[in-house]
PDB file of C-alpha atoms and ligand atoms in Angstrom:
ATOM      1  CA  MET A  71      20.646  15.967  -3.058  1.00 45.00           C
ATOM      2  CA  ASN A  72      22.211  15.365   0.330  1.00 53.00           C
ATOM      3  CA  GLY A  73      23.781  12.007  -0.428  1.00 74.00           C
ATOM      4  CA  THR A  74      21.356   9.959   1.650  1.00 91.00           C
ATOM      5  CA  ARG A  75      18.861   7.544   0.215  1.00 97.00           C
ATOM      6  CA  GLY A  76      15.176   8.206  -0.011  1.00 98.00           C
ATOM      7  CA  THR A  77      12.775   6.278   2.152  1.00 98.00           C
ATOM      8  CA  LEU A  78       9.988   3.938   1.142  1.00 98.00           C
ATOM      9  CA  ILE A  79       6.619   4.673   2.734  1.00 98.00           C
ATOM     10  CA  ALA A  80       3.601   2.469   2.065  1.00 98.00           C
ATOM     11  CA  PHE A  81      -0.045   3.262   2.734  1.00 98.00           C
ATOM     12  CA  GLU A  82      -2.098   0.145   3.311  1.00 98.00           C
ATOM     13  CA  GLY A  83      -5.623  -0.743   4.358  1.00 96.00           C
ATOM     14  CA  GLY A  84      -8.982  -1.791   3.043  1.00 95.00           C
ATOM     15  CA  ASP A  85     -10.912  -0.028   0.319  1.00 95.00           C
ATOM     16  CA  ARG A  86     -12.283   3.500   0.937  1.00 94.00           C
ATOM     17  CA  ALA A  87     -10.090   4.103   3.985  1.00 96.00           C
ATOM     18  CA  GLY A  88      -8.772   7.352   2.488  1.00 96.00           C
ATOM     19  CA  LYS A  89      -5.325   6.075   1.486  1.00 98.00           C
ATOM     20  CA  SER A  90      -5.107   7.957  -1.801  1.00 98.00           C
ATOM     21  CA  THR A  91      -6.096  11.297  -0.237  1.00 98.00           C
ATOM     22  CA  GLN A  92      -3.712  10.874   2.684  1.00 98.00           C
ATOM     23  CA  ALA A  93      -0.862   9.749   0.417  1.00 98.00           C
ATOM     24  CA  LYS A  94      -1.276  12.842  -1.795  1.00 98.00           C
ATOM     25  CA  GLN A  95      -1.229  15.158   1.208  1.00 98.00           C
ATOM     26  CA  ALA A  96       1.847  13.418   2.630  1.00 99.00           C
ATOM     27  CA  LEU A  97       3.589  13.817  -0.738  1.00 99.00           C
ATOM     28  CA  GLN A  98       2.853  17.545  -0.787  1.00 98.00           C
ATOM     29  CA  TRP A  99       4.045  17.919   2.801  1.00 98.00           C
ATOM     30  CA  ILE A 100       7.358  16.142   2.155  1.00 98.00           C
ATOM     31  CA  ARG A 101       8.003  18.274  -0.918  1.00 98.00           C
ATOM     32  CA  GLU A 102       6.896  21.649   0.411  1.00 98.00           C
ATOM     33  CA  THR A 103       7.619  21.501   4.137  1.00 98.00           C
ATOM     34  CA  LEU A 104      10.512  19.060   4.375  1.00 98.00           C
ATOM     35  CA  ARG A 105      11.761  20.305   0.990  1.00 98.00           C
ATOM     36  CA  GLU A 106      12.886  16.873  -0.108  1.00 98.00           C
ATOM     37  CA  PRO A 107      12.179  15.101  -3.415  1.00 98.00           C
ATOM     38  CA  ALA A 108       9.337  12.605  -3.335  1.00 98.00           C
ATOM     39  CA  VAL A 109       7.055  10.731  -5.709  1.00 99.00           C
ATOM     40  CA  LEU A 110       3.758   8.930  -5.230  1.00 99.00           C
ATOM     41  CA  TRP A 111       2.961   5.627  -6.917  1.00 98.00           C
ATOM     42  CA  HIS A 112      -0.283   3.723  -6.856  1.00 98.00           C
ATOM     43  CA  PHE A 113      -0.428  -0.076  -7.099  1.00 98.00           C
ATOM     44  CA  PRO A 114      -1.898  -1.667  -9.067  1.00 98.00           C
ATOM     45  CA  ASN A 115      -0.573   0.636 -11.795  1.00 98.00           C
ATOM     46  CA  ARG A 116      -3.428   0.289 -14.298  1.00 98.00           C
ATOM     47  CA  HIS A 117      -1.509   1.884 -17.182  1.00 98.00           C
ATOM     48  CA  SER A 118       0.891  -0.960 -18.021  1.00 98.00           C
ATOM     49  CA  ALA A 119      -0.002  -4.137 -19.929  1.00 98.00           C
ATOM     50  CA  THR A 120      -0.452  -6.128 -16.711  1.00 98.00           C
ATOM     51  CA  GLY A 121      -2.354  -3.202 -15.191  1.00 98.00           C
ATOM     52  CA  ARG A 122      -4.812  -2.956 -18.057  1.00 98.00           C
ATOM     53  CA  LEU A 123      -5.603  -6.648 -17.657  1.00 98.00           C
ATOM     54  CA  LEU A 124      -5.975  -6.222 -13.872  1.00 98.00           C
ATOM     55  CA  ASP A 125      -8.294  -3.285 -14.465  1.00 98.00           C
ATOM     56  CA  THR A 126     -10.650  -5.512 -16.463  1.00 98.00           C
ATOM     57  CA  TYR A 127     -10.333  -8.181 -13.772  1.00 98.00           C
ATOM     58  CA  LEU A 128     -11.243  -5.727 -11.008  1.00 98.00           C
ATOM     59  CA  SER A 129     -14.165  -4.271 -12.935  1.00 97.00           C
ATOM     60  CA  GLY A 130     -15.497  -7.816 -13.411  1.00 97.00           C
ATOM     61  CA  SER A 131     -15.236  -8.058 -17.190  1.00 97.00           C
ATOM     62  CA  THR A 132     -12.368 -10.585 -17.129  1.00 97.00           C
ATOM     63  CA  GLU A 133     -12.196 -13.787 -15.076  1.00 98.00           C
ATOM     64  CA  LEU A 134      -8.832 -15.038 -13.826  1.00 98.00           C
ATOM     65  CA  THR A 135      -7.974 -17.840 -11.436  1.00 98.00           C
ATOM     66  CA  GLY A 136      -6.827 -16.648  -8.014  1.00 98.00           C
ATOM     67  CA  GLN A 137      -3.243 -17.669  -8.683  1.00 98.00           C
ATOM     68  CA  VAL A 138      -3.062 -15.944 -12.056  1.00 98.00           C
ATOM     69  CA  ALA A 139      -4.551 -12.737 -10.636  1.00 98.00           C
ATOM     70  CA  HIS A 140      -2.116 -12.849  -7.726  1.00 98.00           C
ATOM     71  CA  LEU A 141       0.912 -13.293  -9.963  1.00 98.00           C
ATOM     72  CA  LEU A 142      -0.239 -10.465 -12.225  1.00 98.00           C
ATOM     73  CA  PHE A 143      -0.569  -8.090  -9.258  1.00 98.00           C
ATOM     74  CA  ALA A 144       2.940  -9.124  -8.184  1.00 99.00           C
ATOM     75  CA  ALA A 145       4.272  -8.696 -11.740  1.00 99.00           C
ATOM     76  CA  ASN A 146       2.675  -5.248 -11.773  1.00 99.00           C
ATOM     77  CA  ARG A 147       4.990  -4.383  -8.868  1.00 99.00           C
ATOM     78  CA  TRP A 148       8.071  -6.218 -10.154  1.00 99.00           C
ATOM     79  CA  GLU A 149       7.946  -4.442 -13.512  1.00 98.00           C
ATOM     80  CA  ARG A 150       8.711  -1.159 -11.720  1.00 98.00           C
ATOM     81  CA  VAL A 151      11.364  -2.389  -9.293  1.00 98.00           C
ATOM     82  CA  GLU A 152      14.397  -1.013 -11.156  1.00 98.00           C
ATOM     83  CA  GLU A 153      12.836   2.418 -11.371  1.00 98.00           C
ATOM     84  CA  LEU A 154      11.962   2.151  -7.684  1.00 98.00           C
ATOM     85  CA  TRP A 155      15.565   1.401  -6.667  1.00 98.00           C
ATOM     86  CA  GLN A 156      16.847   4.216  -8.882  1.00 98.00           C
ATOM     87  CA  LEU A 157      14.537   6.743  -7.253  1.00 98.00           C
ATOM     88  CA  LEU A 158      15.460   5.649  -3.740  1.00 98.00           C
ATOM     89  CA  ASP A 159      19.186   5.600  -4.556  1.00 97.00           C
ATOM     90  CA  SER A 160      18.943   9.096  -6.037  1.00 97.00           C
ATOM     91  CA  GLY A 161      17.564  10.373  -2.712  1.00 97.00           C
ATOM     92  CA  SER A 162      13.863  10.597  -3.582  1.00 98.00           C
ATOM     93  CA  HIS A 163      11.282   9.371  -1.129  1.00 98.00           C
ATOM     94  CA  VAL A 164       8.739   7.019  -2.660  1.00 99.00           C
ATOM     95  CA  ILE A 165       5.223   6.889  -1.270  1.00 99.00           C
ATOM     96  CA  LEU A 166       3.222   3.823  -2.251  1.00 98.00           C
ATOM     97  CA  ASP A 167      -0.557   3.799  -2.279  1.00 98.00           C
ATOM     98  CA  ARG A 168      -0.855   0.007  -1.695  1.00 98.00           C
ATOM     99  CA  TYR A 169       1.935  -2.536  -1.989  1.00 98.00           C
ATOM    100  CA  ALA A 170       2.630  -6.237  -1.529  1.00 98.00           C
ATOM    101  CA  TYR A 171       0.649  -6.356   1.744  1.00 98.00           C
ATOM    102  CA  SER A 172      -2.556  -5.694  -0.171  1.00 98.00           C
ATOM    103  CA  GLY A 173      -1.331  -8.411  -2.492  1.00 98.00           C
ATOM    104  CA  VAL A 174      -1.347 -11.118   0.140  1.00 98.00           C
ATOM    105  CA  ALA A 175      -4.322  -9.778   2.152  1.00 98.00           C
ATOM    106  CA  PHE A 176      -6.714  -9.659  -0.806  1.00 98.00           C
ATOM    107  CA  SER A 177      -5.592 -12.916  -2.402  1.00 98.00           C
ATOM    108  CA  VAL A 178      -6.043 -14.738   0.914  1.00 98.00           C
ATOM    109  CA  ALA A 179      -9.296 -13.003   1.840  1.00 97.00           C
ATOM    110  CA  ALA A 180     -11.019 -13.027  -1.527  1.00 97.00           C
ATOM    111  CA  ARG A 181      -9.525 -16.010  -3.331  1.00 98.00           C
ATOM    112  CA  GLY A 182      -8.592 -18.310  -0.465  1.00 98.00           C
ATOM    113  CA  LEU A 183      -4.952 -18.644  -1.464  1.00 98.00           C
ATOM    114  CA  ASP A 184      -2.201 -19.839   0.845  1.00 98.00           C
ATOM    115  CA  PRO A 185      -0.482 -16.882   2.586  1.00 97.00           C
ATOM    116  CA  GLU A 186       3.030 -18.277   2.246  1.00 97.00           C
ATOM    117  CA  TRP A 187       2.553 -18.978  -1.456  1.00 98.00           C
ATOM    118  CA  CYS A 188       1.293 -15.414  -1.892  1.00 98.00           C
ATOM    119  CA  LEU A 189       4.170 -13.815  -0.006  1.00 97.00           C
ATOM    120  CA  ALA A 190       6.729 -15.703  -2.098  1.00 98.00           C
ATOM    121  CA  ALA A 191       5.752 -13.804  -5.268  1.00 98.00           C
ATOM    122  CA  ASP A 192       6.805 -10.477  -3.721  1.00 98.00           C
ATOM    123  CA  ARG A 193       9.887 -11.732  -1.919  1.00 98.00           C
ATOM    124  CA  GLY A 194      12.925  -9.637  -2.885  1.00 98.00           C
ATOM    125  CA  LEU A 195      11.074  -6.381  -3.478  1.00 98.00           C
ATOM    126  CA  PRO A 196      12.291  -3.465  -1.340  1.00 98.00           C
ATOM    127  CA  SER A 197      10.694  -3.558   2.098  1.00 98.00           C
ATOM    128  CA  PRO A 198       9.064  -0.278   3.221  1.00 98.00           C
ATOM    129  CA  ASP A 199      10.734   1.753   5.971  1.00 98.00           C
ATOM    130  CA  LEU A 200       7.262   2.602   7.210  1.00 98.00           C
ATOM    131  CA  VAL A 201       3.813   1.160   6.629  1.00 98.00           C
ATOM    132  CA  LEU A 202       0.943   3.473   7.486  1.00 98.00           C
ATOM    133  CA  PHE A 203      -2.002   1.166   8.031  1.00 98.00           C
ATOM    134  CA  LEU A 204      -5.200   3.204   7.699  1.00 98.00           C
ATOM    135  CA  ASP A 205      -7.663   1.110   9.602  1.00 98.00           C
ATOM    136  CA  LEU A 206     -11.377   1.510   9.025  1.00 97.00           C
ATOM    137  CA  ASP A 207     -14.288  -0.710  10.045  1.00 97.00           C
ATOM    138  CA  PRO A 208     -15.608  -2.083   6.724  1.00 97.00           C
ATOM    139  CA  GLN A 209     -19.150  -1.231   7.871  1.00 96.00           C
ATOM    140  CA  LEU A 210     -18.130   2.429   7.835  1.00 95.00           C
ATOM    141  CA  ALA A 211     -16.083   2.070   4.643  1.00 94.00           C
ATOM    142  CA  SER A 212     -19.099   0.623   2.860  1.00 93.00           C
ATOM    143  CA  LYS A 213     -21.013   3.855   3.512  1.00 93.00           C
ATOM    144  CA  ARG A 214     -18.352   5.924   1.757  1.00 90.00           C
ATOM    145  CA  GLY A 215     -18.686   6.960  -1.897  1.00 86.00           C
ATOM    146  CA  ASN A 216     -18.608   4.373  -4.695  1.00 87.00           C
ATOM    147  CA  PHE A 217     -18.099   1.365  -2.407  1.00 90.00           C
ATOM    148  CA  GLY A 218     -19.204  -1.776  -4.203  1.00 90.00           C
ATOM    149  CA  GLU A 219     -18.084  -0.757  -7.677  1.00 93.00           C
ATOM    150  CA  GLU A 220     -15.218  -3.227  -7.966  1.00 96.00           C
ATOM    151  CA  ARG A 221     -14.745  -6.959  -7.475  1.00 96.00           C
ATOM    152  CA  TYR A 222     -13.381  -6.917  -3.901  1.00 97.00           C
ATOM    153  CA  GLU A 223     -15.603  -4.174  -2.494  1.00 95.00           C
ATOM    154  CA  GLN A 224     -17.878  -6.519  -0.569  1.00 96.00           C
ATOM    155  CA  LEU A 225     -18.363  -6.425   3.164  1.00 96.00           C
ATOM    156  CA  VAL A 226     -17.270 -10.005   3.921  1.00 97.00           C
ATOM    157  CA  ILE A 227     -14.129  -9.691   1.817  1.00 97.00           C
ATOM    158  CA  GLN A 228     -13.185  -6.364   3.379  1.00 97.00           C
ATOM    159  CA  GLN A 229     -13.723  -7.802   6.857  1.00 97.00           C
ATOM    160  CA  ARG A 230     -11.397 -10.692   6.077  1.00 97.00           C
ATOM    161  CA  VAL A 231      -8.840  -8.297   4.582  1.00 97.00           C
ATOM    162  CA  ARG A 232      -8.918  -6.185   7.735  1.00 97.00           C
ATOM    163  CA  GLN A 233      -8.528  -9.259   9.949  1.00 97.00           C
ATOM    164  CA  PHE A 234      -5.540 -10.396   7.908  1.00 97.00           C
ATOM    165  CA  PHE A 235      -3.915  -6.967   8.192  1.00 96.00           C
ATOM    166  CA  LEU A 236      -4.480  -6.908  11.948  1.00 96.00           C
ATOM    167  CA  ASP A 237      -3.594 -10.519  12.786  1.00 94.00           C
ATOM    168  CA  ARG A 238      -0.859 -11.354  10.306  1.00 92.00           C
ATOM    169  CA  LEU A 239       0.755  -8.164   9.051  1.00 91.00           C
ATOM    170  CA  PHE A 240       0.395  -5.576  11.798  1.00 86.00           C
ATOM    171  CA  GLN A 241       3.210  -7.076  13.851  1.00 84.00           C
ATOM    172  CA  SER A 242       6.515  -5.714  12.700  1.00 83.00           C
ATOM    173  CA  GLU A 243       7.798  -2.500  14.234  1.00 87.00           C
ATOM    174  CA  ASN A 244       7.682  -0.540  10.995  1.00 95.00           C
ATOM    175  CA  TRP A 245       3.847  -0.712  10.946  1.00 96.00           C
ATOM    176  CA  VAL A 246       1.823   2.125  12.408  1.00 97.00           C
ATOM    177  CA  ARG A 247      -1.938   1.756  12.759  1.00 97.00           C
ATOM    178  CA  ILE A 248      -3.900   4.940  12.264  1.00 97.00           C
ATOM    179  CA  SER A 249      -7.644   4.984  12.774  1.00 98.00           C
ATOM    180  CA  ALA A 250      -9.247   6.199   9.557  1.00 98.00           C
ATOM    181  CA  GLU A 251     -12.457   6.904  11.448  1.00 97.00           C
ATOM    182  CA  GLN A 252     -10.930  10.196  12.579  1.00 97.00           C
ATOM    183  CA  PRO A 253     -11.352  13.434  10.634  1.00 98.00           C
ATOM    184  CA  PRO A 254      -8.963  13.492   7.630  1.00 98.00           C
ATOM    185  CA  ASP A 255      -6.834  16.317   9.094  1.00 98.00           C
ATOM    186  CA  GLN A 256      -6.243  14.248  12.209  1.00 98.00           C
ATOM    187  CA  VAL A 257      -5.265  11.223  10.136  1.00 98.00           C
ATOM    188  CA  GLN A 258      -2.815  13.354   8.153  1.00 98.00           C
ATOM    189  CA  LEU A 259      -1.264  14.725  11.334  1.00 98.00           C
ATOM    190  CA  GLN A 260      -0.587  11.189  12.563  1.00 98.00           C
ATOM    191  CA  CYS A 261       0.886  10.189   9.203  1.00 98.00           C
ATOM    192  CA  ARG A 262       3.269  13.163   9.350  1.00 98.00           C
ATOM    193  CA  ARG A 263       4.222  12.371  12.925  1.00 98.00           C
ATOM    194  CA  ALA A 264       5.073   8.772  11.986  1.00 98.00           C
ATOM    195  CA  ILE A 265       7.129   9.913   8.984  1.00 98.00           C
ATOM    196  CA  THR A 266       8.974  12.505  11.081  1.00 98.00           C
ATOM    197  CA  GLU A 267       9.830   9.879  13.668  1.00 98.00           C
ATOM    198  CA  MET A 268      10.948   7.361  11.055  1.00 98.00           C
ATOM    199  CA  LEU A 269      13.216   9.563   8.890  1.00 97.00           C
ATOM    200  CA  PRO A 270      16.295  10.078  11.116  1.00 95.00           C
ATOM    201  CA  ARG A 271      16.067   6.489  12.343  1.00 96.00           C
ATOM    202  CA  VAL A 272      16.296   4.680   9.011  1.00 97.00           C
ATOM    203  CA  ARG A 273      18.204   6.872   6.595  1.00 91.00           C
ATOM    204  CA  SER A 274      21.674   5.632   7.385  1.00 92.00           C
ATOM    205  CA  LEU A 275      20.505   2.016   7.191  1.00 96.00           C
ATOM    206  CA  PRO A 276      20.173   0.083   3.956  1.00 96.00           C
ATOM    207  CA  LEU A 277      16.682  -0.862   2.827  1.00 96.00           C
ATOM    208  CA  LYS A 278      15.647  -4.381   3.639  1.00 97.00           C
ATOM    209  CA  LEU A 279      13.988  -6.748   1.236  1.00 98.00           C
ATOM    210  CA  LEU A 280      10.576  -8.352   1.552  1.00 97.00           C
TER     211      LEU A 280
HETATM  212  P1  LIG B1436      -7.248   0.325  -5.718  1.00 87.30           P
HETATM  213  O1  LIG B1436      -6.785   0.682  -7.095  1.00 87.30           O
HETATM  214  O2  LIG B1436      -6.290   0.803  -4.638  1.00 87.30           O
HETATM  215  O3  LIG B1436      -8.663   0.730  -5.475  1.00 87.30           O
HETATM  216  O4  LIG B1436      -7.180  -1.263  -5.628  1.00 87.30           O
HETATM  217  C1  LIG B1436      -8.013  -2.024  -6.419  1.00 87.30           C
HETATM  218  C2  LIG B1436      -8.435  -3.286  -5.733  1.00 87.30           C
HETATM  219  O5  LIG B1436      -7.455  -4.296  -5.904  1.00 87.30           O
HETATM  220  C3  LIG B1436      -8.668  -3.169  -4.243  1.00 87.30           C
HETATM  221  O6  LIG B1436      -9.873  -3.858  -3.928  1.00 87.30           O
HETATM  222  C4  LIG B1436      -7.497  -3.858  -3.626  1.00 87.30           C
HETATM  223  C5  LIG B1436      -7.095  -4.863  -4.661  1.00 87.30           C
HETATM  224  N1  LIG B1436      -5.660  -5.115  -4.703  1.00 87.30           N
HETATM  225  C6  LIG B1436      -4.673  -4.201  -4.718  1.00 87.30           C
HETATM  226  N2  LIG B1436      -3.478  -4.786  -4.842  1.00 87.30           N
HETATM  227  C7  LIG B1436      -3.720  -6.109  -4.885  1.00 87.30           C
HETATM  228  C8  LIG B1436      -2.872  -7.253  -5.018  1.00 87.30           C
HETATM  229  O7  LIG B1436      -1.661  -7.159  -5.113  1.00 87.30           O
HETATM  230  N3  LIG B1436      -3.495  -8.464  -5.027  1.00 87.30           N
HETATM  231  C9  LIG B1436      -4.830  -8.601  -4.946  1.00 87.30           C
HETATM  232  N4  LIG B1436      -5.348  -9.817  -4.977  1.00 87.30           N
HETATM  233  N5  LIG B1436      -5.661  -7.544  -4.825  1.00 87.30           N
HETATM  234  C10 LIG B1436      -5.104  -6.317  -4.793  1.00 87.30           C
HETATM  235 NA1  LIG B1437     -10.710   0.181  -4.804  1.00 87.30          NA
HETATM  236 NA1  LIG B1438      -7.355   3.996  -3.496  1.00 87.30          NA
END
């Protein structure tokens, strides 16, 4: 432990953009090459009580109103916030495979909810130091394995999600857009470059809040 805080790195994007694969490789790289502690979390966490309910919602076996689903996704993040702060304070990097940005993008795109109402449910969570937005044309994503299995994996929804990411979220300076159409090794290289650039810049600054 070197006395500095860990950083919060979020992977975002539509379904089948390769987030989980890239996040795992980034985790391994931080641990083995940078030799710093790091963990990887996936949201929604399907193993908690809220997550088990969300899992049945996503698979289509449970119906929820848009608002209830949205608040459950947010609760699924809030229930881990103390552990998240502890990890960051202890000097561990935390990589997130989806976060509150998916929360607002999907609830707006798929359920027609009001963006401001959606954002309010996540306000106060730690704000990522870096958001790696893996951008993939939904037409291409839909040709990747298993697309269409879950509730939101429909072309029109994914197109609206992508538009929301591009128009509404991809604005702040801590967002980096990486084309997920490239070969996976190339995507990983760009993720590492963005992390390398971010680390010395943010570590002496306190984390912001969403
Ligand atoms: P994943 O486990 O990453 O495949 O995500 C499952 C699906 O749930 C995916 O279509 C994106 C969507 N999703 C993830 N987080 C949220 C959220 O906070 N709110 C809503 N409405 N959808 C989400
Ligand atoms: Na999915
Ligand atoms: Na995923």
